XYZ file of C-alpha atoms in Angstrom:
127
model
C -18.987 1.914 -16.663
C -22.524 0.555 -16.334
C -25.188 1.261 -18.947
C -27.650 3.104 -16.702
C -30.967 4.389 -17.977
C -34.430 4.615 -16.452
C -36.688 2.421 -18.574
C -39.257 0.341 -16.693
C -41.722 -1.468 -18.961
C -44.878 -3.344 -18.039
C -43.671 -6.714 -19.328
C -42.275 -9.905 -17.818
C -38.636 -8.770 -17.963
C -36.769 -6.910 -15.229
C -35.890 -3.401 -16.404
C -33.814 -0.523 -15.001
C -35.965 1.469 -12.621
C -37.761 -1.589 -11.266
C -37.382 -3.228 -7.894
C -37.226 -7.000 -8.267
C -36.440 -9.898 -5.941
C -33.247 -11.942 -6.186
C -30.836 -14.061 -4.153
C -28.051 -11.756 -2.888
C -24.904 -13.319 -1.411
C -23.682 -11.960 1.906
C -20.569 -9.756 1.834
C -18.483 -12.678 3.113
C -19.243 -14.509 -0.178
C -19.227 -17.831 1.667
C -22.181 -19.327 -0.188
C -24.763 -17.889 2.161
C -27.134 -15.085 1.256
C -30.679 -13.822 1.382
C -33.605 -13.355 -0.965
C -34.120 -9.608 -1.052
C -35.390 -6.673 -3.102
C -32.947 -5.155 -5.601
C -33.254 -1.907 -7.559
C -32.235 -2.636 -11.150
C -30.237 0.379 -12.358
C -28.837 -0.823 -15.664
C -27.068 -3.493 -17.659
C -23.578 -4.715 -18.414
C -23.845 -6.926 -21.477
C -26.534 -9.512 -20.779
C -26.353 -9.030 -17.001
C -28.600 -6.787 -14.917
C -26.922 -4.340 -12.532
C -28.613 -3.637 -9.242
C -28.395 -2.215 -5.754
C -29.865 -4.122 -2.832
C -32.567 -2.760 -0.562
C -33.125 -3.160 3.149
C -35.983 -2.282 5.458
C -33.545 -1.895 8.371
C -32.787 1.653 9.445
C -29.039 2.102 8.955
C -29.151 5.774 9.976
C -28.812 4.850 13.645
C -25.611 2.863 13.002
C -24.299 4.951 10.080
C -20.828 5.395 11.602
C -20.385 1.634 12.075
C -21.726 0.933 8.573
C -19.356 3.511 7.058
C -16.422 2.027 8.983
C -17.170 -1.255 7.166
C -17.533 0.548 3.815
C -21.322 0.216 3.650
C -23.145 3.353 2.522
C -26.944 3.606 2.446
C -29.526 6.123 1.266
C -33.205 6.344 2.164
C -35.778 5.855 -0.599
C -38.973 5.784 1.453
C -41.826 3.372 0.968
C -43.319 1.568 -1.990
C -45.320 -1.422 -3.093
C -42.172 -3.595 -3.208
C -42.698 -4.079 0.545
C -46.092 -5.537 1.472
C -45.895 -3.859 4.906
C -44.934 -0.492 3.339
C -41.856 -0.148 5.550
C -39.349 2.595 4.678
C -36.446 1.205 2.643
C -32.813 2.062 2.128
C -30.575 1.288 -0.858
C -26.958 0.219 -0.425
C -24.839 2.452 -2.658
C -21.369 0.901 -2.373
C -22.109 -2.597 -3.714
C -23.068 -3.069 -7.368
C -24.648 -6.463 -8.007
C -24.528 -8.349 -11.315
C -27.562 -10.571 -11.782
C -28.532 -12.937 -14.578
C -31.994 -11.951 -15.868
C -33.257 -15.473 -15.206
C -32.266 -15.190 -11.538
C -34.667 -12.360 -10.700
C -38.390 -12.370 -10.048
C -40.296 -9.337 -11.236
C -42.560 -9.054 -8.191
C -41.754 -5.567 -7.002
C -42.611 -2.207 -8.452
C -41.134 0.581 -10.508
C -39.382 3.316 -8.557
C -40.339 6.814 -9.658
C -37.888 8.666 -11.897
C -36.865 11.291 -9.313
C -35.853 8.715 -6.681
C -34.138 6.551 -9.328
C -32.080 9.499 -10.605
C -31.066 10.471 -7.064
C -30.004 6.918 -6.150
C -27.993 6.511 -9.375
C -26.258 9.874 -8.845
C -25.343 8.889 -5.279
C -24.126 5.425 -6.384
C -21.982 7.047 -9.114
C -20.409 9.335 -6.548
C -19.770 6.521 -4.060
C -18.463 3.987 -6.604
C -16.658 6.436 -8.869
C -18.263 5.569 -12.178
């Protein structure tokens, strides 16, 4: 079970509740991936736990996404996206990231949205 707690701090370290940028491998895990925003939700030992974000609207293809096991939730806009596009968080895939592999360039998500996302991820992933 992940150690999940909202605790963003204005320092140089990535903290739960913050949206950071990191390299995220594609689902195929074939060595390819994409640099993308990630909501840090907690820790497991020294590793950060996160959920990736997307600015694509998965609501219009929700049935196809669900068929492939991908479940998304809307979180709205924030300063993590320079163009202020609405974002979604992927709930079914928990990422483990080394703290040195993330760049703290994003923003802190407010407590209410963080709590909602974590509750939905717990339900989806069963932890």
